[in-house]
Coordinates of C-alpha atoms and ligand atoms in Angstrom, one line a residue:
X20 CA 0.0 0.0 0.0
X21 CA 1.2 3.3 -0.8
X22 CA 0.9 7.4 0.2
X23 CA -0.8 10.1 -1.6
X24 CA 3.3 11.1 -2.1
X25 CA 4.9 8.0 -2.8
X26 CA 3.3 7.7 -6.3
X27 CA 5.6 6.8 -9.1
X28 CA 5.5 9.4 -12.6
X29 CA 6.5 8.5 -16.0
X30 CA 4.8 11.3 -18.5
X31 CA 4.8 9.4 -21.5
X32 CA 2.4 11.4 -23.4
X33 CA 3.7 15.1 -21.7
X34 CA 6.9 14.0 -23.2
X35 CA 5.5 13.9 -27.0
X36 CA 5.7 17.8 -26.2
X37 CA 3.6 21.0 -27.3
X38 CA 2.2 20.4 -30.1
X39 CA 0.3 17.6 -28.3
X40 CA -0.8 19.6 -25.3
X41 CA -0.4 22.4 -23.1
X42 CA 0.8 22.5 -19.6
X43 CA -2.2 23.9 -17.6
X44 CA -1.8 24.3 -13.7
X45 CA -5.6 23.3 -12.6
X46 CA -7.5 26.0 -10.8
X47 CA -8.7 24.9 -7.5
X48 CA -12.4 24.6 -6.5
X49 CA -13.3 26.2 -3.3
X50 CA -13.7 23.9 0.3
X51 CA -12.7 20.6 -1.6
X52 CA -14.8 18.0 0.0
X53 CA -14.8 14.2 -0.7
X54 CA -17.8 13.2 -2.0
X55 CA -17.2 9.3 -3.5
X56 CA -14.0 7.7 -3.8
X57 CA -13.9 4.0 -5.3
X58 CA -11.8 1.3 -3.5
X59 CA -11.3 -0.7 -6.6
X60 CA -10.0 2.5 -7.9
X61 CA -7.9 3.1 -5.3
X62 CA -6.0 -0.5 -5.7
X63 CA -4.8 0.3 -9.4
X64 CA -2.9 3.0 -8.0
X65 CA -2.2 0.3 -5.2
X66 CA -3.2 3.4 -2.7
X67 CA -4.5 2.5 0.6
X68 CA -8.2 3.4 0.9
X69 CA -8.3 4.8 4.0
X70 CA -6.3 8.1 2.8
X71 CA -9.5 9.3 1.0
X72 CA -10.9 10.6 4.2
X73 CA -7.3 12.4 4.9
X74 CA -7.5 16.3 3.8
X75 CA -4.7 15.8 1.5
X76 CA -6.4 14.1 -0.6
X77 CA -9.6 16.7 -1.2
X78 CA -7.0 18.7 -1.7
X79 CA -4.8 17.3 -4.6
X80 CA -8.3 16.0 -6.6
X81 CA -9.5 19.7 -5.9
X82 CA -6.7 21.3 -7.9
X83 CA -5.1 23.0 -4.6
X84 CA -1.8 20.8 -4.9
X85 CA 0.0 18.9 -6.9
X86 CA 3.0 16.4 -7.1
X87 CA 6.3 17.6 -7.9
X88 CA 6.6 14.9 -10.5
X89 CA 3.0 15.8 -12.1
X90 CA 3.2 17.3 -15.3
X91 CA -0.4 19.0 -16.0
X92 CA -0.9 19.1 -19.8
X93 CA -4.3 19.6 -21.7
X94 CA -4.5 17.4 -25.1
X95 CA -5.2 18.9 -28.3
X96 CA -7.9 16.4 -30.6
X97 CA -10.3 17.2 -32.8
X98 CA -13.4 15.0 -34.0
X99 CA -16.8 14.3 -35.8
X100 CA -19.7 15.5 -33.9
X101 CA -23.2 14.3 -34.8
X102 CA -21.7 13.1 -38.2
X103 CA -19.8 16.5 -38.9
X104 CA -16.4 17.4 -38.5
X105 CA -15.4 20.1 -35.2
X106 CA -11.8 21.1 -36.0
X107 CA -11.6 22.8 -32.4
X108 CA -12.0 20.5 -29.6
X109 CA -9.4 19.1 -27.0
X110 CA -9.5 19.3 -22.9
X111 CA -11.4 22.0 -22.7
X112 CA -11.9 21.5 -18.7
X113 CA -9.8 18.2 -18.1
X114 CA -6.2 18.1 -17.7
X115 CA -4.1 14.9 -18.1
X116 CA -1.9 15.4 -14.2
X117 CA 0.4 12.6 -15.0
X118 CA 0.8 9.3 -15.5
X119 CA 1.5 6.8 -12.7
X120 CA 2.5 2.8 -13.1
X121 CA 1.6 0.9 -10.5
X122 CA 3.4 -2.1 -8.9
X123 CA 1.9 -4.4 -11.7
X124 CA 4.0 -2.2 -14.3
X125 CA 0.9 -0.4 -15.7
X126 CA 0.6 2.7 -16.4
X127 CA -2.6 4.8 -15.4
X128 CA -3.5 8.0 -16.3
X129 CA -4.4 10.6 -14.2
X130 CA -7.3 12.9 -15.6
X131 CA -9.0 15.6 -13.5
X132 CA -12.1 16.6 -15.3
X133 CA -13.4 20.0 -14.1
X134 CA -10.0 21.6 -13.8
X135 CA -10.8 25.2 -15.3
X136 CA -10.2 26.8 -18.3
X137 CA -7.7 26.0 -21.0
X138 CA -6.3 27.1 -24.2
X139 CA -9.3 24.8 -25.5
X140 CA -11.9 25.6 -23.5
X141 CA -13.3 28.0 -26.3
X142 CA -16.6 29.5 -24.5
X143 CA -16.7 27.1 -21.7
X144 CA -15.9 27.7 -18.0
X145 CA -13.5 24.8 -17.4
X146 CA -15.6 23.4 -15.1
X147 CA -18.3 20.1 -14.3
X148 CA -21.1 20.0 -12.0
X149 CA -21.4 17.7 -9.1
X150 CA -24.1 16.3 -10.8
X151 CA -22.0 14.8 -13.9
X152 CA -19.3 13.9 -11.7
X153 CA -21.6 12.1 -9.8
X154 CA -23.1 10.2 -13.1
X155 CA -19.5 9.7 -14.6
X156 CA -17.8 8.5 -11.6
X157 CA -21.0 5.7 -11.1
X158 CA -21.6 5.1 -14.3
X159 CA -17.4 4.0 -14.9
X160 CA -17.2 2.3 -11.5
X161 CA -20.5 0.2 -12.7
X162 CA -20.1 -1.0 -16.0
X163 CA -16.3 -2.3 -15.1
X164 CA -17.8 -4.4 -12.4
X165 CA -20.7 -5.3 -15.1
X166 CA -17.6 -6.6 -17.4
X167 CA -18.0 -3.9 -19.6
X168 CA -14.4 -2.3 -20.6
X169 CA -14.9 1.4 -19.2
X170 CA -12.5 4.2 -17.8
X171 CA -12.3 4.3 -14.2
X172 CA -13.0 7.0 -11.6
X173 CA -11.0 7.1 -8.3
X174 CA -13.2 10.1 -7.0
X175 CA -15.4 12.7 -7.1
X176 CA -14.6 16.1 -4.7
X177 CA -17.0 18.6 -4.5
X178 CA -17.0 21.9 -3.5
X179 CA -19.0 25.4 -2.9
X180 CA -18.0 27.2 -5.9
X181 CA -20.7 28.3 -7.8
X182 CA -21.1 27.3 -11.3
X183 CA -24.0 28.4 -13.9
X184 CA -25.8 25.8 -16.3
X185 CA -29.7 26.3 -16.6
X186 CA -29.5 27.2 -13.0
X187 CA -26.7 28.1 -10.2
X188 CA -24.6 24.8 -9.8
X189 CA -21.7 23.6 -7.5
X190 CA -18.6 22.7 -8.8
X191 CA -16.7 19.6 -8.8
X192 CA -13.8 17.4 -10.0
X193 CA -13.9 13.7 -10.7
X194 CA -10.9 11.7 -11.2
X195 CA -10.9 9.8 -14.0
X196 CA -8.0 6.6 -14.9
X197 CA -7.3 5.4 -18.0
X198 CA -4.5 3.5 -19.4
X199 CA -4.8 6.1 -22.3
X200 CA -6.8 9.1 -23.0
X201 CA -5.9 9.1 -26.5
X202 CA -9.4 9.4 -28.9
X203 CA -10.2 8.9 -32.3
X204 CA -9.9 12.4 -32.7
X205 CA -6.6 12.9 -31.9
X206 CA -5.4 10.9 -35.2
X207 CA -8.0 13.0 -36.9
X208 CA -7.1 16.4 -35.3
X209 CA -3.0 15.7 -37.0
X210 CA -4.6 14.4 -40.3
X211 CA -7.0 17.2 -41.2
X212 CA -4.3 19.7 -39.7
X213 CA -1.7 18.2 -42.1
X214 CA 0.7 17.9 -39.7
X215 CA 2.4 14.3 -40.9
X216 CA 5.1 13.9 -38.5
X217 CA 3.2 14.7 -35.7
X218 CA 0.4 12.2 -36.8
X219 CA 3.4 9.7 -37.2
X220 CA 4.6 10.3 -34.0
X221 CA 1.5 10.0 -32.3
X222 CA 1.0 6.7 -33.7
X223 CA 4.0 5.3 -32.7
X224 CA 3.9 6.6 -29.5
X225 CA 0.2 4.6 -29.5
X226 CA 1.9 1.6 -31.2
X227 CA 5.0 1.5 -28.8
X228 CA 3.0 1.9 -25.7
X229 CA -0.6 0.5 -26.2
X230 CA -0.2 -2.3 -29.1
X231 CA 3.5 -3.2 -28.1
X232 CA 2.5 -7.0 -29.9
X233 CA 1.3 -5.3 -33.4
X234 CA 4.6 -4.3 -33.6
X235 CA 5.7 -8.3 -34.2
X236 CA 3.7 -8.3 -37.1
X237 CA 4.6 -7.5 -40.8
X238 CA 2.0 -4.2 -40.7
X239 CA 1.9 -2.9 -37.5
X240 CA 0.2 0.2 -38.3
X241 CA -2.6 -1.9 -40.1
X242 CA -2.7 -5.1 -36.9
X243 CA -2.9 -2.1 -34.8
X244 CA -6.0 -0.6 -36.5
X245 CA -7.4 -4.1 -36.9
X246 CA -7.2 -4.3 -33.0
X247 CA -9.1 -1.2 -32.2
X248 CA -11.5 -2.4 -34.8
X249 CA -11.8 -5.4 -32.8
X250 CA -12.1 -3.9 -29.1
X251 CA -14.6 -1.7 -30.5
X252 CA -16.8 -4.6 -32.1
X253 CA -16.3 -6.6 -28.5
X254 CA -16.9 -3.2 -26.5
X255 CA -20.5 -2.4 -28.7
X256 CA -21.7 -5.9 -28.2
X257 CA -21.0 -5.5 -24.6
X258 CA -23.5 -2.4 -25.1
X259 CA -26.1 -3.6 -26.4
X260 CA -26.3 -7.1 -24.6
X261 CA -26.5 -5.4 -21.2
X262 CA -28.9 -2.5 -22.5
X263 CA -26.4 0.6 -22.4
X264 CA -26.8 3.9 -24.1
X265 CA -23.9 5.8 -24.7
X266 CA -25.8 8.8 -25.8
X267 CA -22.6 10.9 -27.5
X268 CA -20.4 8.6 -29.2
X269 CA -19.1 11.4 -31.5
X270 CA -14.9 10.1 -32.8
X271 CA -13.6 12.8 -29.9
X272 CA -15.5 10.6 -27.3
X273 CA -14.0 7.5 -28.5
X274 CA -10.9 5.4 -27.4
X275 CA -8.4 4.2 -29.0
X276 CA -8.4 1.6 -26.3
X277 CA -12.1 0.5 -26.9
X278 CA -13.1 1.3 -23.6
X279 CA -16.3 2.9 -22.4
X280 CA -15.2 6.6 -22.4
X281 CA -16.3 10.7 -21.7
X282 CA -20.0 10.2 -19.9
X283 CA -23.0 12.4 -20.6
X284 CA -26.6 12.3 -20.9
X285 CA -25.9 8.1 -20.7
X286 CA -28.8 6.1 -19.4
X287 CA -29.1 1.7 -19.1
X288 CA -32.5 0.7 -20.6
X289 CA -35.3 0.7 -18.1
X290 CA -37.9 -0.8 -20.5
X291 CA -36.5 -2.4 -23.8
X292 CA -36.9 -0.1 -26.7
X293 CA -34.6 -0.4 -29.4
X294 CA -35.1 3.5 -30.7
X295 CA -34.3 4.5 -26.7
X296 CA -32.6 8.0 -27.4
X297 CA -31.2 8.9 -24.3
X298 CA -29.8 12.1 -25.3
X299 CA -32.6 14.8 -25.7
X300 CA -30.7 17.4 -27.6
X301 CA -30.0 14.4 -30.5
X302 CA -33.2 14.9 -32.2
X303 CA -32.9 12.4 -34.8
X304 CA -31.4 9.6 -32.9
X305 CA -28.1 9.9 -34.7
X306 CA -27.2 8.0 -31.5
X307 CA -30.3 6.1 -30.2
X308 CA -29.5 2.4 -29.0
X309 CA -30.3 0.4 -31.4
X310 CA -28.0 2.8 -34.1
X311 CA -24.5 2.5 -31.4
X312 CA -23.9 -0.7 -33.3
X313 CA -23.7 1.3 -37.5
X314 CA -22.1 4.5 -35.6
X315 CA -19.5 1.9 -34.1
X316 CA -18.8 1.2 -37.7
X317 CA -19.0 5.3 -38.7
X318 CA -16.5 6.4 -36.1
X319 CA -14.1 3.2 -37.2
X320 CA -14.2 4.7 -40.4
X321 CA -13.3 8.4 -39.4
X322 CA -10.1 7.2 -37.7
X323 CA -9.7 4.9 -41.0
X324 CA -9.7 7.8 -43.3
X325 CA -6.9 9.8 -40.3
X326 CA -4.4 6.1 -41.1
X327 CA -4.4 6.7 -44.6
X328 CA -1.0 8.1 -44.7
X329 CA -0.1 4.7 -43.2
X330 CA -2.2 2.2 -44.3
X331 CA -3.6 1.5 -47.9
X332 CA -7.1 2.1 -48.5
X333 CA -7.9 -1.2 -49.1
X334 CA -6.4 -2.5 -46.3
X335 CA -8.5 -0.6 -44.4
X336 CA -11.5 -1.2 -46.1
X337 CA -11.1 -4.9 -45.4
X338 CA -10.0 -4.5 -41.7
X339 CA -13.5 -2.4 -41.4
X340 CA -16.0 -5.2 -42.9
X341 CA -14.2 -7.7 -39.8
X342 CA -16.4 -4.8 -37.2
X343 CA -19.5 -6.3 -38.6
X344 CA -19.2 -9.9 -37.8
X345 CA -17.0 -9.4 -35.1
X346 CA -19.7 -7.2 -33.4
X347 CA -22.9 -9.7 -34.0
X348 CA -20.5 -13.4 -32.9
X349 CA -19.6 -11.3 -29.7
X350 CA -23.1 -10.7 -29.1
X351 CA -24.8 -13.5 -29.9
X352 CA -22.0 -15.7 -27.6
X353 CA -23.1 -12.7 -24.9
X354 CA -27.1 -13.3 -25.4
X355 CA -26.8 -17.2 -25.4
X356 CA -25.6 -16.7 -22.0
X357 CA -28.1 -14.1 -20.5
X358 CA -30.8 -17.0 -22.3
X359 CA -28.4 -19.3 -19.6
X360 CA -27.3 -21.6 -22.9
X361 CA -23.4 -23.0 -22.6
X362 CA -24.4 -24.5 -26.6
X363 CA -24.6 -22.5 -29.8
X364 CA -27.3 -23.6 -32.1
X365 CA -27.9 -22.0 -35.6
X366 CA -31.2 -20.7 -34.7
X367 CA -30.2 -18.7 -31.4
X368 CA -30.2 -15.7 -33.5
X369 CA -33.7 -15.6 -34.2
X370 CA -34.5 -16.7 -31.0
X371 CA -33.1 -14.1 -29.6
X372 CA -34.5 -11.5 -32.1
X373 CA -37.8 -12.6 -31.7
X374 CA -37.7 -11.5 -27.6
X375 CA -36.4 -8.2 -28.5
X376 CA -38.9 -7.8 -31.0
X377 CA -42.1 -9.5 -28.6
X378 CA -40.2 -7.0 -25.6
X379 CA -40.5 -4.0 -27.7
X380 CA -43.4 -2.1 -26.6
X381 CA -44.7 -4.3 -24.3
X382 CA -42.9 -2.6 -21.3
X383 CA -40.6 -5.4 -19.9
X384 CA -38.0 -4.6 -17.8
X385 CA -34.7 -5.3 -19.6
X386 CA -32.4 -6.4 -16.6
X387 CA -35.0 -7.8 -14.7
X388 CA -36.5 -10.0 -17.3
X389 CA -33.4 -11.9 -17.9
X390 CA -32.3 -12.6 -13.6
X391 CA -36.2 -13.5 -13.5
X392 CA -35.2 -15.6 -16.2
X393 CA -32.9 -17.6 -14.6
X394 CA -34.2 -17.4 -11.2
X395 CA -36.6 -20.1 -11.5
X396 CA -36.8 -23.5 -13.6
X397 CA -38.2 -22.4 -17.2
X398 CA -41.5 -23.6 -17.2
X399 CA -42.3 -21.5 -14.3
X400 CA -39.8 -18.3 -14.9
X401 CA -41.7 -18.1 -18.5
X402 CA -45.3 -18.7 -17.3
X403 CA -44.4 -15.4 -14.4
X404 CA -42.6 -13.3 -16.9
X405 CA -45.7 -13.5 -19.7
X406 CA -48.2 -11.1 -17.9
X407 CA -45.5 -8.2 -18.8
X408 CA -46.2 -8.7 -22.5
X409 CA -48.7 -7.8 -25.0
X410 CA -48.4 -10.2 -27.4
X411 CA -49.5 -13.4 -25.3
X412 CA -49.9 -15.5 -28.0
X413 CA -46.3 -14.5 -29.4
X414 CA -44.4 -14.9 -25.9
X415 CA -46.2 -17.8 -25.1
X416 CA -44.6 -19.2 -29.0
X417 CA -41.7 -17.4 -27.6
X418 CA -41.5 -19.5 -24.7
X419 CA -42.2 -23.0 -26.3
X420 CA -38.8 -22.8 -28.3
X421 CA -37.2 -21.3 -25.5
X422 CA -38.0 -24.3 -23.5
X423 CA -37.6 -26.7 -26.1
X424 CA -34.0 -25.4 -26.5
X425 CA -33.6 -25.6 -22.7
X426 CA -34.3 -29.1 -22.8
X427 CA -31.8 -29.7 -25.8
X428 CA -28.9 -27.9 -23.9
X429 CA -29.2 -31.7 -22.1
X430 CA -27.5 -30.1 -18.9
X431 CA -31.1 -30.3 -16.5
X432 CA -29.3 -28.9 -13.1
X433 CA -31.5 -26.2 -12.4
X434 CA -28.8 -24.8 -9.3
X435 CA -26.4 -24.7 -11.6
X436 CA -28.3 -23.2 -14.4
X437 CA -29.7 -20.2 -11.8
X438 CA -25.5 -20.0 -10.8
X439 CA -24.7 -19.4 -14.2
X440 CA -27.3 -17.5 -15.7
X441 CA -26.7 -15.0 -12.3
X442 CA -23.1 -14.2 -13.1
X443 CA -24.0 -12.6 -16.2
X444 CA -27.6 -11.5 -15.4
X445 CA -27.1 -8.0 -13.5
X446 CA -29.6 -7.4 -10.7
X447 CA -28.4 -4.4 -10.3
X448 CA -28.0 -1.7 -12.9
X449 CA -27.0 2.2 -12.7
X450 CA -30.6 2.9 -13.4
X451 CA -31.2 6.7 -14.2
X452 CA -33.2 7.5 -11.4
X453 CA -31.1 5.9 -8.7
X454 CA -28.5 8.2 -10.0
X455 CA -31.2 11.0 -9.7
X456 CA -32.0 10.4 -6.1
X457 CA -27.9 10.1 -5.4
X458 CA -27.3 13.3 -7.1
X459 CA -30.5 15.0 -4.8
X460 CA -28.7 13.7 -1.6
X461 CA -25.6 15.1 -2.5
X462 CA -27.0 18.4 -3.4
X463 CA -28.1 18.9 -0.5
X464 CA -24.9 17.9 1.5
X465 CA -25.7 14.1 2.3
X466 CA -23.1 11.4 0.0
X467 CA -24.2 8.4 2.0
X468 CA -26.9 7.7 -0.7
X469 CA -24.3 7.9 -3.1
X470 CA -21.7 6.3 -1.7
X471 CA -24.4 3.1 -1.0
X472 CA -25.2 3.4 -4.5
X473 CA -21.5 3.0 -5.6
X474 CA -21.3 0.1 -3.0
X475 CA -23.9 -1.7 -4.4
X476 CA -23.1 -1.3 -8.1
X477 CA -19.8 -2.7 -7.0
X478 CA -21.4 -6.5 -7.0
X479 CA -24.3 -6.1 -10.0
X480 CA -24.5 -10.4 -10.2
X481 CA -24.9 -10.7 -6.1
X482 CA -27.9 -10.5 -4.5
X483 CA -27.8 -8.0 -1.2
X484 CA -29.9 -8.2 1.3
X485 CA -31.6 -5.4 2.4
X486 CA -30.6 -3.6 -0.8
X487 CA -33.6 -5.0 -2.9
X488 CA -35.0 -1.1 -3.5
X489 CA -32.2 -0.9 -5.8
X490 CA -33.3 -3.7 -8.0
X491 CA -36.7 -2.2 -8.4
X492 CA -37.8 -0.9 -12.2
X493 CA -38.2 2.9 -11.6
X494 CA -41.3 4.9 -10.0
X495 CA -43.9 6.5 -12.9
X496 CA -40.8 10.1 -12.2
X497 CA -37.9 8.4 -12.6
X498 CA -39.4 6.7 -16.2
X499 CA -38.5 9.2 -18.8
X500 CA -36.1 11.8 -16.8
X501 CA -34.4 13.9 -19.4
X502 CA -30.8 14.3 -18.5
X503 CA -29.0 17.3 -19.4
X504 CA -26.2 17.8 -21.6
X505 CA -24.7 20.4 -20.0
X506 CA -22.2 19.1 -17.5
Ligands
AMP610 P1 -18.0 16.7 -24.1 O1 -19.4 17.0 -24.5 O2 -17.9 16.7 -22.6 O3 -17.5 15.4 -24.7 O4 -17.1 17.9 -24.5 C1 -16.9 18.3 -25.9 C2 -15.9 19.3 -25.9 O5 -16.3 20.5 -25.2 C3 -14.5 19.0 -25.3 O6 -13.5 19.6 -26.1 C4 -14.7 19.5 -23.9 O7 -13.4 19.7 -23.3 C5 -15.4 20.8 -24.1 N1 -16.2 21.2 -22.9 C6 -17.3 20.6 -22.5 N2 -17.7 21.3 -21.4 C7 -16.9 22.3 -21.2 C8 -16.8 23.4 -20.2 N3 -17.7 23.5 -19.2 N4 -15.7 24.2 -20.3 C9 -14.9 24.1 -21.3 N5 -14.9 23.2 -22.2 C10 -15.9 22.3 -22.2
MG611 MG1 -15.8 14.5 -24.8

């Protein structure tokens, strides 16, 4: 276990040098408080938990100090937005403090998001509300303990500086870990700036330190874009099987690591709905749930068209039609499970599409339906789920095959078969409402609802006792809450 001070820094990326970032001292927010810190967090940076409560630590994640060995830089990228291309983006209010390897050997980045203004701030005020901190810092901390590749949030601190949005807002800093922060747009900010040895620089820097084993192969450049291609594909499915909404997957929110990355207006499926647009200010569902899976594919292509000083066009068109299939094999292997099978059979597919479809409008819960699923033997799990849908004769069709393929798995050991289908059937979920009543609490000064809230998000598959408000489908308030963009 280690001190606040006896963190190890090696600046890999603040090495690349200025015309990769700007050192940015972060401007402090006023009476740091701790509101959440993450213990899993805390371990990556193999930091004893117990220093969150120290002073110290409010202090450094509030922007009053800072390690001697920190080097505070904010990244320039660029990116496609809602399908069109923003030449002027970067960390506008988030400053890469340093990287710090661990006694594993990995590296982690250290990001405070909400660190004030920056050369790429442009008309923002460099600052997040305690209300996005809250929603990134649960939202990262959940889906890794879902299984669902994600940054990583160590804390949130909050503060009484007053910030304005649609109202008079307090400020606050989460701080986020990566083992890159590198986007999409980054390769597309050097490309469209035609700045070719920069753009060749930052891909070997990427190469070196991200994809060390593309480097074995005859291509690098192109196994290394095939890899992101895959992650990506793996990271989508992951998406869709457990019912996430990303809400703002424009190329500058993307990573090159294919991990879950920059939070917003983010919401987990209450009801299934395929068209679920989480993000009310995307009015035609550029990003809507059942569209993450051909945007996947769109952003691949925007960083494709940023290699193409490295990698032949046909290359890359090839490399891009592996997404596809990639995406739908990792899926279907994913929903075969939730469904509890350990077989494949060529008609899982339909099987499977025919739920969604019979789910659609009917108003099942989506988390619920599959650990009600597996809580019972079929026959009776089926016959209790069917009052939730409107199509009766179509679920109870539904249900028959279901059964039938049940039975054909061979393996009748119904503890076994609630064991397994548990592990991968969440009970709880980062529902947007829970959030909602977090955020309220902490408003007003309390962070124990929070802080529970984290706790129990920590263990999704396990049930807890006394925690079974949190595995309820929302009140008629908390159904359609339209989460802000402005953070
Ligand atoms: P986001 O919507 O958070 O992914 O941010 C898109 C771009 O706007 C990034 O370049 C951010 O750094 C920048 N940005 C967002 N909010 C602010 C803010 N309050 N102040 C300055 N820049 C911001
Ligand atoms: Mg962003």
């Amino acid at each position: 276990m280690k001190a606040l001070d006896e963190l190890t820094f090696d600046n890999r990326f603040a090495r690349l040098g200025d015309d990769f970032s700007t050192h940015v001292l972060p401007e402090p927010i006023d009476e740091p408080r701790l509101v959440v810190a993450s213990n899993a967090a805390m371990a990556l940076l193999d930091l004893d938990p117990a220093i969150a409560e120290t002073p110290v630590f409010a202090e450094l994640f509030g922007g009053h100090k800072l390690w001697a060995e920190a080097e505070p830089r904010a990244m320039v990228y660029s990116g496609h937005q809602f399908g069109g291309y923003n030449p002027q983006l970067g960390d506008g209010r988030g400053l890469l403090l340093g990287e710090v390897y661990n006694q594993a050997g990995e590296h982690w980045d250290l990001h405070l998001k909400g660190a004030g203004q920056t050369p790429y701030s442009r008309m923002g005020d460099g600052r997040a509300v305690l209300r996005s901190s809250i929603r990134e810092f649960l939202a990262s901390e959940a889906l890794h303990a879902l299984g669902i590749p994600s940054s990583r949030a160590l804390c949130v601190i909050g503060s009484s500086t007053p910030v304005w949005r649609e109202k008079q807002e307090r400020a606050a800093m989460v701080l986020r870990l990566a083992q890159s922060h590198i986007r999409f747009g980054h390769f597309e900010y050097f490309y469209y700036t035609s700045k070719p040895e920069q753009q060749k620089q930052l891909a070997e820097h990427v190469l070196k330190l991200h994809f060390p084993e593309c480097q074995e192969q005859p291509e690098p450049y192109l196994a290394m874009f095939r890899e992101i291609v895959e992650r990506n594909a793996e990271l989508i499915a992951k998406w869709q099987a457990y019912g996430f909404c990303h809400g703002v997957m424009n190329t500058d929110n993307m990573s090159i690591l294919g991990i879950t990355f920059d939070f917003g207006p983010f919401a987990f499926l209450d009801d299934f709905d395929a068209q679920f647009i989480c993000n009310h200010s995307d009015d035609q569902g550029r990003y809507s749930f059942s569209n993450q899976v051909p945007i996947g594919q769109w952003n691949l292509s925007a960083l494709a068209q940023a290699l193409t000083p490295f990698i032949s066009v046909q290359a890359l068109r090839e490399t891009l039609g592996l997404y596809l299939p990639l995406y739908q094999a990792h899926y279907l292997d994913l929903m075969r499970r939730r469904l509890g099978f350990t077989t494949a059979e060529d008609d899982d597919q339909p099987l499977v599409e025919r739920l969604l479809q019979l789910m659609q409008g009917s108003g099942v819960d989506y988390t619920l339906f599959f650990r009600r699923l597996g809580n019972e033997p079929p026959a009776l799990a089926v016959a209790r789920l069917r009052d939730d849908f409107v199509d009766l004769a179509g679920f109870d069709a539904w249900a028959d095959e279901y059964q039938a393929r049940v039975i054909r798995e061979g393996n009748g050991d119904e503890t076994q078969r609630r064991e397994r289908m548990h592990a991968v059937n969440p009970l709880y979920i980062l529902r947007n409402y829970l959030a909602q009543n977090a955020i309220q609490a902490a408003e007003s000064g309390d962070y124990t609802e929070v802080r529970r809230l984290h706790e129990v998000l920590s263990k999704p598959f396990e049930e807890q006792p006394g925690m079974e408000q949190y595995a309820q489908r929302p009140p008629d308030w908390g159904k359609h809450l339209e989460i802000s963009c402005s953070s």
